[in-house]
Amino acid sequence: MNTTILNNHRITGLLTISIATALLALSPSCYALTSSIRYQKRWVGGLPAHVVTINLNDPDVQVSSVLPRYGVGRSESWQNLVGRARPTAAITGTYFHTRTYYPTGDIVIDGDLKCEGRVGTALCIGWNNKATMIPTKRGCARDWSCYRTVLVGGPVVVWDGQISVNPREQGFRDSRLFARKARTAVGVTKGGKLLMVAVTKPVYLRSLGKVMKGLGCSRAAALDGGGSTALYYRGKSLAKPSRRLTNLLVAYDTSAAHERVRNVLAPRSGQWAQLPGSFTR
């Protein structure tokens, strides 16, 4: 009788441990530890930075862009963009004209060219999930057909592991770009990881370059900043913009999560738009 009671206690104890372990595994914090998309607040060179690291070596991870519901040349609130896209992580996309809302650079979603802006540095992610960054020549069209996702962002801040800041050389003219302001950036590492970074303290582009180099980026470029500075991770906005936006860069833990929202990431018409005239922002 005593042996039976002891065995029952052991079984009950094992079941309790198993249930507790299962519940812990389902908790967001534990899930984040095992995910290929993680967040950390880092201090680099005395500057605080919100850093989302995306391991593109995981073939299930997906990275894309998001456009406003009614297409290029329109804007949408940060809350609506994130709410519609339902990503694991999201960051402000490329610069845009505050009057026309046209982005500065090309945007490719699922292999389709959605916007042609022709200025900046391209983050390119192939169908094999490999990421690279390619400088573009102002006013010259590029063939992006071998990439699934392309977002031509702001000026380079790190190139081949070295700080490199020369916006005018890349066709950027707006003086506001050279002022101290909150910043966002995207970078790639030699180990096949993509970094989404927000620095909410006002800094110059060179300081942003120091942060991205300190985080281990072999190549990095600024994204839109100032009032557009925004970063999201697993239900929380780590930085919120003060204005409506025209595009985001988003990441998903799984291809299934991406597939569920794939048809709402870009206008259904499939049309792409070309930036009218020159762009100086």
PDB file of C-alpha atoms in Angstrom:
ATOM      1  CA  MET A   1       0.000   0.000   0.000  1.00  0.00           C
ATOM      2  CA  ASN A   2       2.795   2.392   0.916  1.00  0.00           C
ATOM      3  CA  THR A   3       4.605   1.489  -2.310  1.00  0.00           C
ATOM      4  CA  THR A   4       1.491   2.263  -4.359  1.00  0.00           C
ATOM      5  CA  ILE A   5       1.082   5.645  -2.679  1.00  0.00           C
ATOM      6  CA  LEU A   6       4.760   6.438  -3.235  1.00  0.00           C
ATOM      7  CA  ASN A   7       4.503   5.534  -6.923  1.00  0.00           C
ATOM      8  CA  ASN A   8       1.385   7.691  -7.301  1.00  0.00           C
ATOM      9  CA  HIS A   9       3.238  10.632  -5.766  1.00  0.00           C
ATOM     10  CA  ARG A  10       6.124  10.085  -8.166  1.00  0.00           C
ATOM     11  CA  ILE A  11       3.782   9.986 -11.181  1.00  0.00           C
ATOM     12  CA  THR A  12       1.975  13.110  -9.987  1.00  0.00           C
ATOM     13  CA  GLY A  13       5.288  14.876  -9.511  1.00  0.00           C
ATOM     14  CA  LEU A  14       6.492  13.931 -12.982  1.00  0.00           C
ATOM     15  CA  LEU A  15       3.243  15.136 -14.531  1.00  0.00           C
ATOM     16  CA  THR A  16       3.501  18.446 -12.663  1.00  0.00           C
ATOM     17  CA  ILE A  17       7.070  18.952 -13.873  1.00  0.00           C
ATOM     18  CA  SER A  18       6.082  18.068 -17.465  1.00  0.00           C
ATOM     19  CA  ILE A  19       3.151  20.497 -17.458  1.00  0.00           C
ATOM     20  CA  ALA A  20       5.274  23.277 -15.937  1.00  0.00           C
ATOM     21  CA  THR A  21       7.991  22.687 -18.523  1.00  0.00           C
ATOM     22  CA  ALA A  22       5.446  22.824 -21.349  1.00  0.00           C
ATOM     23  CA  LEU A  23       3.952  26.064 -20.062  1.00  0.00           C
ATOM     24  CA  LEU A  24       7.389  27.611 -19.702  1.00  0.00           C
ATOM     25  CA  ALA A  25       8.250  26.626 -23.253  1.00  0.00           C
ATOM     26  CA  LEU A  26       5.157  28.457 -24.465  1.00  0.00           C
ATOM     27  CA  SER A  27       6.010  31.706 -22.676  1.00  0.00           C
ATOM     28  CA  PRO A  28       7.075  34.600 -24.952  1.00  0.00           C
ATOM     29  CA  SER A  29      10.388  35.145 -23.172  1.00  0.00           C
ATOM     30  CA  CYS A  30      11.417  31.513 -23.498  1.00  0.00           C
ATOM     31  CA  TYR A  31      10.228  31.396 -27.101  1.00  0.00           C
ATOM     32  CA  ALA A  32      12.329  34.464 -27.892  1.00  0.00           C
ATOM     33  CA  LEU A  33      15.430  32.726 -26.524  1.00  0.00           C
ATOM     34  CA  THR A  34      15.009  29.844 -28.962  1.00  0.00           C
ATOM     35  CA  SER A  35      13.892  31.944 -31.919  1.00  0.00           C
ATOM     36  CA  SER A  36      16.048  33.047 -34.829  1.00  0.00           C
ATOM     37  CA  ILE A  37      14.823  36.610 -34.231  1.00  0.00           C
ATOM     38  CA  ARG A  38      15.981  38.178 -30.974  1.00  0.00           C
ATOM     39  CA  TYR A  39      16.075  41.585 -29.305  1.00  0.00           C
ATOM     40  CA  GLN A  40      18.649  43.205 -27.039  1.00  0.00           C
ATOM     41  CA  LYS A  41      19.262  46.690 -25.750  1.00  0.00           C
ATOM     42  CA  ARG A  42      22.960  47.302 -26.267  1.00  0.00           C
ATOM     43  CA  TRP A  43      25.369  50.076 -25.325  1.00  0.00           C
ATOM     44  CA  VAL A  44      27.910  50.748 -28.055  1.00  0.00           C
ATOM     45  CA  GLY A  45      30.453  53.530 -27.688  1.00  0.00           C
ATOM     46  CA  GLY A  46      28.385  55.079 -24.936  1.00  0.00           C
ATOM     47  CA  LEU A  47      25.203  55.101 -27.020  1.00  0.00           C
ATOM     48  CA  PRO A  48      22.107  53.017 -26.212  1.00  0.00           C
ATOM     49  CA  ALA A  49      20.795  51.034 -29.168  1.00  0.00           C
ATOM     50  CA  HIS A  50      17.738  48.840 -29.665  1.00  0.00           C
ATOM     51  CA  VAL A  51      18.964  45.846 -31.675  1.00  0.00           C
ATOM     52  CA  VAL A  52      16.928  43.120 -33.359  1.00  0.00           C
ATOM     53  CA  THR A  53      19.099  40.299 -34.711  1.00  0.00           C
ATOM     54  CA  ILE A  54      17.664  38.089 -37.458  1.00  0.00           C
ATOM     55  CA  ASN A  55      19.459  34.848 -38.212  1.00  0.00           C
ATOM     56  CA  LEU A  56      19.019  34.353 -41.948  1.00  0.00           C
ATOM     57  CA  ASN A  57      20.819  31.012 -41.725  1.00  0.00           C
ATOM     58  CA  ASP A  58      17.446  29.699 -40.558  1.00  0.00           C
ATOM     59  CA  PRO A  59      15.662  28.954 -43.867  1.00  0.00           C
ATOM     60  CA  ASP A  60      12.271  29.369 -42.194  1.00  0.00           C
ATOM     61  CA  VAL A  61      12.867  33.049 -41.386  1.00  0.00           C
ATOM     62  CA  GLN A  62      11.333  35.490 -43.877  1.00  0.00           C
ATOM     63  CA  VAL A  63      12.119  39.176 -44.484  1.00  0.00           C
ATOM     64  CA  SER A  64       9.952  41.490 -46.568  1.00  0.00           C
ATOM     65  CA  SER A  65       8.794  45.064 -46.969  1.00  0.00           C
ATOM     66  CA  VAL A  66       5.356  46.536 -46.349  1.00  0.00           C
ATOM     67  CA  LEU A  67       3.661  49.296 -48.323  1.00  0.00           C
ATOM     68  CA  PRO A  68       0.566  51.335 -47.395  1.00  0.00           C
ATOM     69  CA  ARG A  69      -2.798  49.730 -48.015  1.00  0.00           C
ATOM     70  CA  TYR A  70      -3.507  51.993 -50.995  1.00  0.00           C
ATOM     71  CA  GLY A  71      -0.063  51.775 -52.546  1.00  0.00           C
ATOM     72  CA  VAL A  72       3.013  53.841 -53.315  1.00  0.00           C
ATOM     73  CA  GLY A  73       2.500  57.566 -52.936  1.00  0.00           C
ATOM     74  CA  ARG A  74       0.314  57.071 -49.864  1.00  0.00           C
ATOM     75  CA  SER A  75       1.052  56.918 -46.146  1.00  0.00           C
ATOM     76  CA  GLU A  76      -0.320  54.906 -43.254  1.00  0.00           C
ATOM     77  CA  SER A  77      -0.027  55.032 -39.490  1.00  0.00           C
ATOM     78  CA  TRP A  78       2.636  52.946 -37.768  1.00  0.00           C
ATOM     79  CA  GLN A  79      -0.044  51.082 -35.828  1.00  0.00           C
ATOM     80  CA  ASN A  80      -1.961  50.153 -38.972  1.00  0.00           C
ATOM     81  CA  LEU A  81       1.122  49.053 -40.898  1.00  0.00           C
ATOM     82  CA  VAL A  82       2.332  46.803 -38.092  1.00  0.00           C
ATOM     83  CA  GLY A  83      -1.183  45.596 -37.285  1.00  0.00           C
ATOM     84  CA  ARG A  84      -1.800  44.564 -40.875  1.00  0.00           C
ATOM     85  CA  ALA A  85       1.612  42.972 -41.435  1.00  0.00           C
ATOM     86  CA  ARG A  86       1.710  41.157 -38.059  1.00  0.00           C
ATOM     87  CA  PRO A  87       5.505  40.683 -38.105  1.00  0.00           C
ATOM     88  CA  THR A  88       7.816  39.379 -35.423  1.00  0.00           C
ATOM     89  CA  ALA A  89       9.948  42.508 -35.904  1.00  0.00           C
ATOM     90  CA  ALA A  90       9.632  45.676 -37.967  1.00  0.00           C
ATOM     91  CA  ILE A  91      11.643  48.829 -38.588  1.00  0.00           C
ATOM     92  CA  THR A  92      11.193  52.082 -40.477  1.00  0.00           C
ATOM     93  CA  GLY A  93      11.941  51.650 -44.165  1.00  0.00           C
ATOM     94  CA  THR A  94      13.567  53.995 -46.640  1.00  0.00           C
ATOM     95  CA  TYR A  95      13.287  57.792 -46.828  1.00  0.00           C
ATOM     96  CA  PHE A  96      10.338  59.387 -48.595  1.00  0.00           C
ATOM     97  CA  HIS A  97       9.243  62.771 -49.877  1.00  0.00           C
ATOM     98  CA  THR A  98       7.079  64.402 -47.219  1.00  0.00           C
ATOM     99  CA  ARG A  99       4.834  66.045 -49.839  1.00  0.00           C
ATOM    100  CA  THR A 100       4.407  63.270 -52.414  1.00  0.00           C
ATOM    101  CA  TYR A 101       5.037  60.315 -50.039  1.00  0.00           C
ATOM    102  CA  TYR A 102       7.157  58.637 -52.708  1.00  0.00           C
ATOM    103  CA  PRO A 103      10.080  56.574 -51.331  1.00  0.00           C
ATOM    104  CA  THR A 104      13.613  57.469 -52.379  1.00  0.00           C
ATOM    105  CA  GLY A 105      14.633  53.976 -53.399  1.00  0.00           C
ATOM    106  CA  ASP A 106      13.500  50.829 -55.138  1.00  0.00           C
ATOM    107  CA  ILE A 107      11.274  48.421 -53.222  1.00  0.00           C
ATOM    108  CA  VAL A 108      10.867  44.796 -54.306  1.00  0.00           C
ATOM    109  CA  ILE A 109       8.370  42.495 -52.573  1.00  0.00           C
ATOM    110  CA  ASP A 110       8.243  38.784 -53.423  1.00  0.00           C
ATOM    111  CA  GLY A 111      10.327  39.432 -56.521  1.00  0.00           C
ATOM    112  CA  ASP A 112       8.029  42.193 -57.854  1.00  0.00           C
ATOM    113  CA  LEU A 113       9.277  45.744 -58.277  1.00  0.00           C
ATOM    114  CA  LYS A 114       6.739  47.910 -56.441  1.00  0.00           C
ATOM    115  CA  CYS A 115       8.538  51.239 -56.385  1.00  0.00           C
ATOM    116  CA  GLU A 116      11.427  52.738 -58.330  1.00  0.00           C
ATOM    117  CA  GLY A 117      13.311  55.532 -56.599  1.00  0.00           C
ATOM    118  CA  ARG A 118      16.892  55.075 -57.809  1.00  0.00           C
ATOM    119  CA  VAL A 119      18.929  56.558 -54.981  1.00  0.00           C
ATOM    120  CA  GLY A 120      20.576  54.941 -51.960  1.00  0.00           C
ATOM    121  CA  THR A 121      22.006  51.600 -50.879  1.00  0.00           C
ATOM    122  CA  ALA A 122      20.122  48.373 -51.470  1.00  0.00           C
ATOM    123  CA  LEU A 123      19.511  45.693 -48.880  1.00  0.00           C
ATOM    124  CA  CYS A 124      18.967  42.616 -51.038  1.00  0.00           C
ATOM    125  CA  ILE A 125      17.748  39.231 -49.833  1.00  0.00           C
ATOM    126  CA  GLY A 126      17.820  36.366 -52.297  1.00  0.00           C
ATOM    127  CA  TRP A 127      15.438  33.460 -52.658  1.00  0.00           C
ATOM    128  CA  ASN A 128      18.051  31.439 -50.744  1.00  0.00           C
ATOM    129  CA  ASN A 129      17.691  33.843 -47.777  1.00  0.00           C
ATOM    130  CA  LYS A 130      21.200  35.252 -48.213  1.00  0.00           C
ATOM    131  CA  ALA A 131      21.527  38.994 -47.604  1.00  0.00           C
ATOM    132  CA  THR A 132      23.848  41.482 -49.241  1.00  0.00           C
ATOM    133  CA  MET A 133      24.079  45.252 -49.615  1.00  0.00           C
ATOM    134  CA  ILE A 134      24.639  46.881 -52.998  1.00  0.00           C
ATOM    135  CA  PRO A 135      25.299  50.579 -53.698  1.00  0.00           C
ATOM    136  CA  THR A 136      23.182  52.084 -56.450  1.00  0.00           C
ATOM    137  CA  LYS A 137      24.028  54.876 -58.853  1.00  0.00           C
ATOM    138  CA  ARG A 138      21.631  57.799 -58.730  1.00  0.00           C
ATOM    139  CA  GLY A 139      19.174  57.768 -61.615  1.00  0.00           C
ATOM    140  CA  CYS A 140      20.244  54.362 -62.952  1.00  0.00           C
ATOM    141  CA  ALA A 141      17.826  51.442 -63.020  1.00  0.00           C
ATOM    142  CA  ARG A 142      18.898  48.064 -61.650  1.00  0.00           C
ATOM    143  CA  ASP A 143      17.779  44.537 -62.370  1.00  0.00           C
ATOM    144  CA  TRP A 144      16.612  43.001 -59.083  1.00  0.00           C
ATOM    145  CA  SER A 145      15.110  39.842 -60.607  1.00  0.00           C
ATOM    146  CA  CYS A 146      17.396  37.482 -58.671  1.00  0.00           C
ATOM    147  CA  TYR A 147      16.234  38.832 -55.290  1.00  0.00           C
ATOM    148  CA  ARG A 148      13.063  38.157 -53.355  1.00  0.00           C
ATOM    149  CA  THR A 149      13.250  41.311 -51.224  1.00  0.00           C
ATOM    150  CA  VAL A 150      14.958  44.616 -51.979  1.00  0.00           C
ATOM    151  CA  LEU A 151      14.817  47.831 -49.982  1.00  0.00           C
ATOM    152  CA  VAL A 152      17.017  50.653 -51.219  1.00  0.00           C
ATOM    153  CA  GLY A 153      17.611  52.656 -48.073  1.00  0.00           C
ATOM    154  CA  GLY A 154      19.712  55.583 -46.989  1.00  0.00           C
ATOM    155  CA  PRO A 155      23.415  56.248 -47.249  1.00  0.00           C
ATOM    156  CA  VAL A 156      26.106  53.755 -46.299  1.00  0.00           C
ATOM    157  CA  VAL A 157      27.530  54.051 -42.780  1.00  0.00           C
ATOM    158  CA  VAL A 158      29.698  50.880 -42.760  1.00  0.00           C
ATOM    159  CA  TRP A 159      31.335  49.229 -45.756  1.00  0.00           C
ATOM    160  CA  ASP A 160      33.552  46.157 -45.639  1.00  0.00           C
ATOM    161  CA  GLY A 161      33.864  46.521 -41.880  1.00  0.00           C
ATOM    162  CA  GLN A 162      34.948  50.165 -41.929  1.00  0.00           C
ATOM    163  CA  ILE A 163      32.988  53.326 -41.117  1.00  0.00           C
ATOM    164  CA  SER A 164      32.151  55.004 -44.413  1.00  0.00           C
ATOM    165  CA  VAL A 165      29.875  58.058 -44.524  1.00  0.00           C
ATOM    166  CA  ASN A 166      29.478  60.109 -47.716  1.00  0.00           C
ATOM    167  CA  PRO A 167      25.762  60.759 -48.416  1.00  0.00           C
ATOM    168  CA  ARG A 168      26.352  63.303 -51.190  1.00  0.00           C
ATOM    169  CA  GLU A 169      28.327  60.777 -53.187  1.00  0.00           C
ATOM    170  CA  GLN A 170      25.248  58.549 -53.170  1.00  0.00           C
ATOM    171  CA  GLY A 171      22.911  61.300 -54.349  1.00  0.00           C
ATOM    172  CA  PHE A 172      21.544  62.570 -51.013  1.00  0.00           C
ATOM    173  CA  ARG A 173      21.344  66.365 -50.811  1.00  0.00           C
ATOM    174  CA  ASP A 174      18.921  67.281 -48.033  1.00  0.00           C
ATOM    175  CA  SER A 175      20.755  69.115 -45.236  1.00  0.00           C
ATOM    176  CA  ARG A 176      18.504  67.481 -42.628  1.00  0.00           C
ATOM    177  CA  LEU A 177      20.302  64.210 -43.274  1.00  0.00           C
ATOM    178  CA  PHE A 178      23.508  65.695 -41.852  1.00  0.00           C
ATOM    179  CA  ALA A 179      21.966  66.958 -38.608  1.00  0.00           C
ATOM    180  CA  ARG A 180      21.855  65.155 -35.285  1.00  0.00           C
ATOM    181  CA  LYS A 181      18.657  63.146 -35.000  1.00  0.00           C
ATOM    182  CA  ALA A 182      17.245  59.821 -33.919  1.00  0.00           C
ATOM    183  CA  ARG A 183      18.313  57.137 -36.369  1.00  0.00           C
ATOM    184  CA  THR A 184      17.474  53.707 -37.682  1.00  0.00           C
ATOM    185  CA  ALA A 185      19.753  51.443 -39.669  1.00  0.00           C
ATOM    186  CA  VAL A 186      20.020  47.990 -41.164  1.00  0.00           C
ATOM    187  CA  GLY A 187      23.187  45.947 -41.432  1.00  0.00           C
ATOM    188  CA  VAL A 188      24.502  42.519 -42.366  1.00  0.00           C
ATOM    189  CA  THR A 189      27.213  40.485 -40.663  1.00  0.00           C
ATOM    190  CA  LYS A 190      29.713  38.055 -42.131  1.00  0.00           C
ATOM    191  CA  GLY A 191      27.916  35.321 -40.222  1.00  0.00           C
ATOM    192  CA  GLY A 192      24.706  35.721 -42.229  1.00  0.00           C
ATOM    193  CA  LYS A 193      22.714  37.790 -39.767  1.00  0.00           C
ATOM    194  CA  LEU A 194      20.601  40.859 -40.428  1.00  0.00           C
ATOM    195  CA  LEU A 195      20.462  43.633 -37.816  1.00  0.00           C
ATOM    196  CA  MET A 196      17.618  46.136 -37.379  1.00  0.00           C
ATOM    197  CA  VAL A 197      18.832  48.972 -35.153  1.00  0.00           C
ATOM    198  CA  ALA A 198      17.232  52.082 -33.651  1.00  0.00           C
ATOM    199  CA  VAL A 199      19.185  54.764 -31.806  1.00  0.00           C
ATOM    200  CA  THR A 200      16.641  57.109 -30.253  1.00  0.00           C
ATOM    201  CA  LYS A 201      19.246  59.554 -28.928  1.00  0.00           C
ATOM    202  CA  PRO A 202      20.002  62.233 -31.583  1.00  0.00           C
ATOM    203  CA  VAL A 203      23.289  61.371 -33.335  1.00  0.00           C
ATOM    204  CA  TYR A 204      25.184  62.160 -36.521  1.00  0.00           C
ATOM    205  CA  LEU A 205      25.510  59.578 -39.282  1.00  0.00           C
ATOM    206  CA  ARG A 206      29.137  58.889 -38.350  1.00  0.00           C
ATOM    207  CA  SER A 207      28.084  58.017 -34.806  1.00  0.00           C
ATOM    208  CA  LEU A 208      25.494  55.665 -36.274  1.00  0.00           C
ATOM    209  CA  GLY A 209      28.311  54.091 -38.281  1.00  0.00           C
ATOM    210  CA  LYS A 210      30.297  53.527 -35.094  1.00  0.00           C
ATOM    211  CA  VAL A 211      27.308  51.789 -33.530  1.00  0.00           C
ATOM    212  CA  MET A 212      26.772  49.504 -36.524  1.00  0.00           C
ATOM    213  CA  LYS A 213      30.470  48.628 -36.735  1.00  0.00           C
ATOM    214  CA  GLY A 214      30.516  47.967 -32.987  1.00  0.00           C
ATOM    215  CA  LEU A 215      27.608  45.564 -33.426  1.00  0.00           C
ATOM    216  CA  GLY A 216      29.644  43.531 -35.903  1.00  0.00           C
ATOM    217  CA  CYS A 217      28.188  44.677 -39.224  1.00  0.00           C
ATOM    218  CA  SER A 218      30.347  44.201 -42.274  1.00  0.00           C
ATOM    219  CA  ARG A 219      28.007  46.498 -44.225  1.00  0.00           C
ATOM    220  CA  ALA A 220      25.295  48.842 -42.983  1.00  0.00           C
ATOM    221  CA  ALA A 221      23.145  51.707 -44.208  1.00  0.00           C
ATOM    222  CA  ALA A 222      20.895  54.244 -42.552  1.00  0.00           C
ATOM    223  CA  LEU A 223      17.144  54.046 -42.924  1.00  0.00           C
ATOM    224  CA  ASP A 224      14.717  56.905 -42.374  1.00  0.00           C
ATOM    225  CA  GLY A 225      15.106  58.648 -39.012  1.00  0.00           C
ATOM    226  CA  GLY A 226      13.989  61.696 -37.091  1.00  0.00           C
ATOM    227  CA  GLY A 227      10.207  61.674 -36.803  1.00  0.00           C
ATOM    228  CA  SER A 228      10.113  58.391 -38.743  1.00  0.00           C
ATOM    229  CA  THR A 229      12.226  56.449 -36.236  1.00  0.00           C
ATOM    230  CA  ALA A 230      10.390  53.231 -35.360  1.00  0.00           C
ATOM    231  CA  LEU A 231      11.211  49.716 -34.200  1.00  0.00           C
ATOM    232  CA  TYR A 232       8.879  46.883 -33.200  1.00  0.00           C
ATOM    233  CA  TYR A 233       9.479  43.485 -31.614  1.00  0.00           C
ATOM    234  CA  ARG A 234       6.933  40.854 -30.555  1.00  0.00           C
ATOM    235  CA  GLY A 235       4.027  43.136 -29.770  1.00  0.00           C
ATOM    236  CA  LYS A 236       6.003  46.072 -28.394  1.00  0.00           C
ATOM    237  CA  SER A 237       7.020  49.312 -30.082  1.00  0.00           C
ATOM    238  CA  LEU A 238      10.540  50.029 -28.851  1.00  0.00           C
ATOM    239  CA  ALA A 239      10.548  53.296 -30.794  1.00  0.00           C
ATOM    240  CA  LYS A 240       7.438  55.030 -32.157  1.00  0.00           C
ATOM    241  CA  PRO A 241       7.336  57.501 -35.072  1.00  0.00           C
ATOM    242  CA  SER A 242       5.666  60.866 -34.734  1.00  0.00           C
ATOM    243  CA  ARG A 243       4.303  60.766 -38.286  1.00  0.00           C
ATOM    244  CA  ARG A 244       2.735  58.424 -40.810  1.00  0.00           C
ATOM    245  CA  LEU A 245       5.076  56.199 -42.815  1.00  0.00           C
ATOM    246  CA  THR A 246       5.247  54.917 -46.379  1.00  0.00           C
ATOM    247  CA  ASN A 247       7.129  51.643 -45.995  1.00  0.00           C
ATOM    248  CA  LEU A 248       8.573  49.216 -43.451  1.00  0.00           C
ATOM    249  CA  LEU A 249      11.079  46.389 -43.365  1.00  0.00           C
ATOM    250  CA  VAL A 250       9.595  43.376 -41.543  1.00  0.00           C
ATOM    251  CA  ALA A 251      10.738  39.929 -40.415  1.00  0.00           C
ATOM    252  CA  TYR A 252       8.893  36.722 -39.518  1.00  0.00           C
ATOM    253  CA  ASP A 253       9.927  33.734 -37.388  1.00  0.00           C
ATOM    254  CA  THR A 254       8.429  31.302 -39.860  1.00  0.00           C
ATOM    255  CA  SER A 255       7.452  31.107 -43.506  1.00  0.00           C
ATOM    256  CA  ALA A 256       3.962  30.099 -42.336  1.00  0.00           C
ATOM    257  CA  ALA A 257       3.570  33.391 -40.441  1.00  0.00           C
ATOM    258  CA  HIS A 258       4.717  35.277 -43.521  1.00  0.00           C
ATOM    259  CA  GLU A 259       2.396  33.332 -45.801  1.00  0.00           C
ATOM    260  CA  ARG A 260      -0.644  34.260 -43.691  1.00  0.00           C
ATOM    261  CA  VAL A 261      -0.141  37.983 -44.421  1.00  0.00           C
ATOM    262  CA  ARG A 262       1.657  37.830 -47.733  1.00  0.00           C
ATOM    263  CA  ASN A 263      -1.279  39.201 -49.726  1.00  0.00           C
ATOM    264  CA  VAL A 264      -1.571  42.366 -47.607  1.00  0.00           C
ATOM    265  CA  LEU A 265       2.071  43.472 -47.685  1.00  0.00           C
ATOM    266  CA  ALA A 266       1.717  45.299 -51.005  1.00  0.00           C
ATOM    267  CA  PRO A 267      -1.130  46.726 -53.112  1.00  0.00           C
ATOM    268  CA  ARG A 268      -3.092  43.985 -54.840  1.00  0.00           C
ATOM    269  CA  SER A 269      -2.872  45.711 -58.206  1.00  0.00           C
ATOM    270  CA  GLY A 270       0.729  44.566 -58.589  1.00  0.00           C
ATOM    271  CA  GLN A 271       1.562  47.955 -60.070  1.00  0.00           C
ATOM    272  CA  TRP A 272       4.849  49.647 -59.311  1.00  0.00           C
ATOM    273  CA  ALA A 273       5.459  53.350 -59.201  1.00  0.00           C
ATOM    274  CA  GLN A 274       8.317  55.531 -60.359  1.00  0.00           C
ATOM    275  CA  LEU A 275       9.363  58.554 -58.384  1.00  0.00           C
ATOM    276  CA  PRO A 276       8.401  61.682 -60.368  1.00  0.00           C
ATOM    277  CA  GLY A 277      11.343  64.037 -60.835  1.00  0.00           C
ATOM    278  CA  SER A 278      14.446  64.295 -58.687  1.00  0.00           C
ATOM    279  CA  PHE A 279      14.612  63.492 -55.016  1.00  0.00           C
ATOM    280  CA  THR A 280      16.788  65.315 -52.549  1.00  0.00           C
ATOM    281  CA  ARG A 281      15.696  64.261 -49.086  1.00  0.00           C
TER     282      ARG A 281
END
